[in-house]
Amino acid sequence: MVWWVELGAALQSGNLGSRIVPYVFILGGLLFIWEGVREWKRRRLVDDTPTETVRSAAAGRTELEGAGTPIGEPVERPFADGECLVARYRIDRAGGGSSKTIATGTRWTAFEVDDGTGTMRVEPDDGTTFEFDSAHRREVRVDGGEAEPPAIAEFCRASSEVDTQATDSVTRSYFAHDRRYIEWWIPVGTEVYVLGAAELSEDDSGLVLRRDDTSDEFIVSALGPSDALSRTGHGVESLLFIGLLFIGLGLYALVAAM
């Protein structure tokens, strides 16, 4: 409780410059370590779950690989023509030497995974972890004073998710800034890796893949399990290193202030 007393004293005295910064570093380090442990658990989950075939899959935690085909209407790419299973976009605005994200979103549809032995319905949700192949990433930069390409302008006008005035007239202040439009997508027919929990559908027509309540994980990836595992492992090491570094800096600053 000593650190809490010190923090309270710093707040009361108004001397926050040298006294609160160490605690910010320590708190930040703890957050990085927490995220690293979370990613490590996710890595273990991927590593410990064997890939099954649709034909042999049973209710419970399930890992599948196969071609993804939408059930019903596919998702449209945000900033270009193309049908996909999942699409993500981000809009950044530059100004004053910095960049600010002004809109972001992810869209998906229920789809079937076909691995050659059968098909299983996959139903992503709001907390699903989506992973995209680097080949299906596109970035468009628009200089200040220039108009958006027609497909991007149309998306902005039609999307209720984009809260910006940059859709109609180049005279608006938004267009004085440089903009960056980034999209990621998983095309229809892509070989996808999915991990979740197989459950009996409500109409008893077969199994459907949803979130695994035990691990609270649901992964839809355009990467294979080995690539997803490798990327997650790299993230674990980086997060833990940054967390320990921040905590070390915070403790050093505390000792130096004594």
Coordinates of C-alpha atoms in Angstrom, one line a residue:
M1 CA 0.0 0.0 0.0
V2 CA 3.0 2.3 0.2
W3 CA 2.8 3.1 -3.5
W4 CA -0.8 4.1 -3.1
V5 CA 0.0 6.5 -0.3
E6 CA 2.8 8.0 -2.3
L7 CA 0.5 8.5 -5.3
G8 CA -2.1 10.1 -3.1
A9 CA 0.5 12.5 -1.6
A10 CA 1.7 13.4 -5.1
L11 CA -1.9 14.2 -6.2
Q12 CA -2.5 16.4 -3.1
S13 CA 0.8 18.3 -3.4
G14 CA 0.4 18.8 -7.2
N15 CA 4.0 17.6 -7.7
L16 CA 3.1 15.1 -10.4
G17 CA 6.0 15.5 -12.7
S18 CA 8.5 13.3 -10.9
R19 CA 6.3 11.3 -8.6
I20 CA 3.5 9.9 -10.8
V21 CA 5.6 9.0 -13.8
P22 CA 7.2 5.9 -12.1
Y23 CA 3.8 4.6 -11.3
V24 CA 2.6 5.2 -14.9
F25 CA 5.6 3.1 -16.1
I26 CA 4.9 0.3 -13.6
L27 CA 1.2 0.2 -14.5
G28 CA 2.0 0.2 -18.2
G29 CA 4.5 -2.6 -17.7
L30 CA 1.9 -4.7 -15.8
L31 CA -0.6 -4.2 -18.6
F32 CA 2.0 -5.4 -21.2
I33 CA 2.8 -8.4 -19.1
W34 CA -0.9 -9.2 -18.6
E35 CA -1.4 -9.1 -22.4
G36 CA 1.7 -11.2 -22.9
V37 CA 0.4 -13.9 -20.6
R38 CA -2.9 -13.8 -22.4
E39 CA -1.2 -14.3 -25.7
W40 CA 0.9 -17.1 -24.2
K41 CA -2.3 -18.9 -23.1
R42 CA -3.7 -18.4 -26.6
R43 CA -0.5 -19.9 -28.1
R44 CA -0.8 -22.9 -25.9
L45 CA -4.4 -23.4 -26.9
V46 CA -3.5 -23.4 -30.6
D47 CA -0.6 -25.7 -30.0
D48 CA -2.5 -28.2 -27.8
T49 CA -5.6 -28.5 -30.0
P50 CA -5.2 -31.0 -32.8
T51 CA -6.6 -30.3 -36.3
E52 CA -9.6 -32.5 -37.0
T53 CA -11.6 -33.3 -40.1
V54 CA -15.2 -32.2 -40.4
R55 CA -16.3 -35.8 -40.7
S56 CA -14.6 -36.8 -37.4
A57 CA -15.4 -33.6 -35.4
A58 CA -17.4 -34.0 -32.2
A59 CA -19.0 -31.5 -29.9
G60 CA -16.4 -29.5 -27.9
R61 CA -13.3 -27.6 -28.7
T62 CA -12.5 -28.0 -32.4
E63 CA -9.8 -26.9 -34.8
L64 CA -10.5 -27.1 -38.6
E65 CA -8.9 -26.1 -41.9
G66 CA -10.7 -25.8 -45.2
A67 CA -12.1 -23.5 -47.9
G68 CA -14.5 -20.9 -46.6
T69 CA -17.8 -20.3 -48.5
P70 CA -20.3 -17.7 -47.3
I71 CA -23.7 -18.7 -46.2
G72 CA -26.0 -16.1 -47.8
E73 CA -24.6 -12.8 -49.0
P74 CA -20.8 -12.4 -48.8
V75 CA -19.1 -9.3 -47.3
E76 CA -18.0 -6.6 -49.8
R77 CA -14.5 -5.2 -49.6
P78 CA -14.7 -1.7 -48.1
F79 CA -12.6 0.3 -50.6
A80 CA -12.7 -1.8 -53.8
D81 CA -14.7 -4.5 -55.6
G82 CA -14.5 -8.0 -54.2
E83 CA -16.4 -10.5 -52.2
C84 CA -15.0 -11.9 -49.0
L85 CA -15.8 -13.7 -45.7
V86 CA -14.3 -11.0 -43.5
A87 CA -13.2 -7.4 -44.1
R88 CA -11.6 -4.9 -41.9
Y89 CA -10.8 -1.2 -42.5
R90 CA -9.1 1.7 -40.9
I91 CA -9.2 5.4 -41.8
D92 CA -6.3 7.7 -40.5
R93 CA -6.1 11.4 -40.8
A94 CA -2.7 13.1 -40.6
G95 CA -2.0 16.6 -39.3
G96 CA 0.3 18.5 -37.1
G97 CA 3.0 15.9 -37.4
S98 CA 0.8 13.1 -36.1
S99 CA -1.7 10.6 -37.3
K100 CA -5.2 10.0 -35.8
T101 CA -7.5 7.0 -36.5
I102 CA -10.9 8.4 -37.1
A103 CA -12.8 5.3 -38.1
T104 CA -12.3 1.6 -38.0
G105 CA -14.5 -1.5 -38.4
T106 CA -14.7 -5.2 -39.1
R107 CA -17.5 -6.9 -41.0
W108 CA -18.1 -10.6 -41.4
T109 CA -20.6 -13.2 -42.4
A110 CA -21.4 -16.8 -41.3
F111 CA -19.7 -19.2 -43.6
E112 CA -19.0 -22.9 -44.2
V113 CA -15.6 -24.6 -44.0
D114 CA -15.2 -27.4 -46.5
D115 CA -12.1 -29.7 -45.9
G116 CA -13.1 -32.3 -48.4
T117 CA -14.7 -34.6 -45.8
G118 CA -17.7 -32.4 -45.2
T119 CA -18.7 -28.9 -44.3
M120 CA -19.3 -27.2 -41.0
R121 CA -21.0 -23.8 -40.4
V122 CA -18.9 -21.2 -38.7
E123 CA -20.6 -18.2 -36.9
P124 CA -18.1 -15.5 -35.9
D125 CA -19.0 -13.0 -33.2
D126 CA -17.9 -9.5 -32.0
G127 CA -14.9 -10.9 -30.0
T128 CA -13.6 -13.2 -32.7
T129 CA -9.9 -13.0 -33.5
F130 CA -9.5 -12.4 -37.2
E131 CA -6.1 -12.9 -38.9
F132 CA -5.4 -11.7 -42.4
D133 CA -2.7 -12.7 -44.9
S134 CA -0.4 -9.9 -45.8
A135 CA -1.2 -10.4 -49.5
H136 CA -4.8 -9.3 -48.8
R137 CA -3.9 -5.9 -47.3
R138 CA -4.3 -2.6 -49.4
E139 CA -3.4 0.9 -48.4
V140 CA -4.5 4.1 -50.3
R141 CA -3.1 7.5 -49.4
V142 CA -4.8 10.7 -50.4
D143 CA -3.0 14.0 -50.1
G144 CA -4.6 17.0 -48.5
G145 CA -6.8 18.9 -50.9
E146 CA -7.4 15.9 -53.1
A147 CA -10.7 14.0 -53.4
E148 CA -11.1 10.4 -52.4
P149 CA -11.3 7.7 -55.2
P150 CA -14.9 7.0 -56.1
A151 CA -15.1 3.6 -54.3
I152 CA -13.8 5.1 -51.0
A153 CA -16.1 8.2 -51.2
E154 CA -19.1 5.9 -51.8
F155 CA -18.2 3.7 -48.8
C156 CA -17.8 6.7 -46.5
R157 CA -21.2 8.1 -47.7
A158 CA -23.0 4.8 -47.3
S159 CA -21.4 3.7 -44.0
S160 CA -23.0 4.6 -40.7
E161 CA -19.7 3.5 -39.0
V162 CA -17.7 6.3 -40.5
D163 CA -18.2 9.5 -38.6
T164 CA -16.6 12.1 -40.8
Q165 CA -17.5 15.0 -43.0
A166 CA -15.1 13.8 -45.7
T167 CA -17.6 12.5 -48.1
D168 CA -19.0 15.3 -50.3
S169 CA -17.0 18.4 -50.8
V170 CA -13.3 19.2 -51.0
T171 CA -14.1 22.6 -49.4
R172 CA -14.6 20.9 -46.0
S173 CA -11.8 21.1 -43.5
Y174 CA -11.2 17.4 -43.4
F175 CA -9.7 17.5 -46.9
A176 CA -7.0 19.9 -45.7
H177 CA -5.3 16.8 -44.1
D178 CA -3.6 13.8 -45.7
R179 CA -5.7 10.7 -45.3
R180 CA -4.9 7.0 -45.3
Y181 CA -7.3 4.2 -46.0
I182 CA -6.3 0.6 -45.1
E183 CA -8.3 -2.5 -45.8
W184 CA -7.7 -6.2 -45.0
W185 CA -9.9 -9.0 -46.2
I186 CA -10.3 -12.8 -46.5
P187 CA -11.5 -13.6 -50.0
V188 CA -14.3 -16.1 -50.6
G189 CA -12.8 -19.6 -51.2
T190 CA -9.7 -18.9 -49.1
E191 CA -8.2 -21.8 -47.0
V192 CA -9.0 -20.7 -43.5
Y193 CA -8.0 -22.0 -40.1
V194 CA -10.7 -21.9 -37.4
L195 CA -10.6 -22.7 -33.7
G196 CA -13.7 -22.6 -31.5
A197 CA -16.3 -25.0 -30.0
A198 CA -18.5 -27.3 -32.1
E199 CA -22.1 -27.3 -30.9
L200 CA -25.2 -29.0 -32.1
S201 CA -27.3 -26.5 -34.1
E202 CA -30.7 -25.4 -32.8
D203 CA -32.5 -27.3 -35.6
D204 CA -30.4 -30.5 -34.9
S205 CA -29.1 -30.4 -38.5
G206 CA -25.5 -30.8 -37.5
L207 CA -22.6 -29.1 -35.8
V208 CA -21.9 -25.4 -35.9
L209 CA -18.6 -23.7 -34.8
R210 CA -18.9 -20.9 -32.3
R211 CA -16.9 -19.4 -29.4
D212 CA -15.2 -21.8 -27.1
D213 CA -16.6 -20.8 -23.7
T214 CA -13.9 -22.7 -21.8
S215 CA -11.0 -20.7 -23.2
D216 CA -13.2 -17.7 -24.4
E217 CA -11.4 -17.9 -27.7
F218 CA -12.7 -17.9 -31.3
I219 CA -10.1 -17.7 -34.1
V220 CA -10.7 -17.3 -37.8
S221 CA -7.4 -17.0 -39.7
A222 CA -6.2 -16.9 -43.3
L223 CA -2.9 -18.2 -41.8
G224 CA -2.3 -21.8 -41.0
P225 CA -2.0 -22.9 -37.4
S226 CA 1.8 -23.0 -37.6
D227 CA 2.0 -19.4 -38.9
A228 CA -0.5 -18.2 -36.4
L229 CA 1.4 -19.9 -33.6
S230 CA 4.7 -18.4 -34.8
R231 CA 3.3 -14.9 -34.9
T232 CA 1.7 -15.2 -31.5
G233 CA 4.9 -16.5 -30.0
H234 CA 6.8 -13.5 -31.3
G235 CA 4.2 -11.2 -29.8
V236 CA 4.5 -12.9 -26.4
E237 CA 8.2 -12.3 -26.3
S238 CA 7.9 -8.7 -27.3
L239 CA 5.0 -8.0 -24.8
L240 CA 6.9 -9.5 -21.9
F241 CA 10.1 -7.7 -22.7
I242 CA 8.4 -4.4 -23.0
G243 CA 6.5 -5.0 -19.8
L244 CA 9.6 -5.9 -17.8
L245 CA 11.4 -2.9 -19.3
F246 CA 8.7 -0.5 -18.3
I247 CA 8.6 -1.9 -14.7
G248 CA 12.3 -1.7 -14.5
L249 CA 12.3 2.0 -15.6
G250 CA 9.5 2.7 -13.1
L251 CA 11.3 1.1 -10.2
Y252 CA 14.6 2.9 -11.2
A253 CA 12.7 6.2 -11.2
L254 CA 11.2 5.5 -7.8
V255 CA 14.6 4.7 -6.3
A256 CA 16.2 7.8 -7.9
A257 CA 13.4 10.0 -6.4
M258 CA 14.1 8.8 -2.8

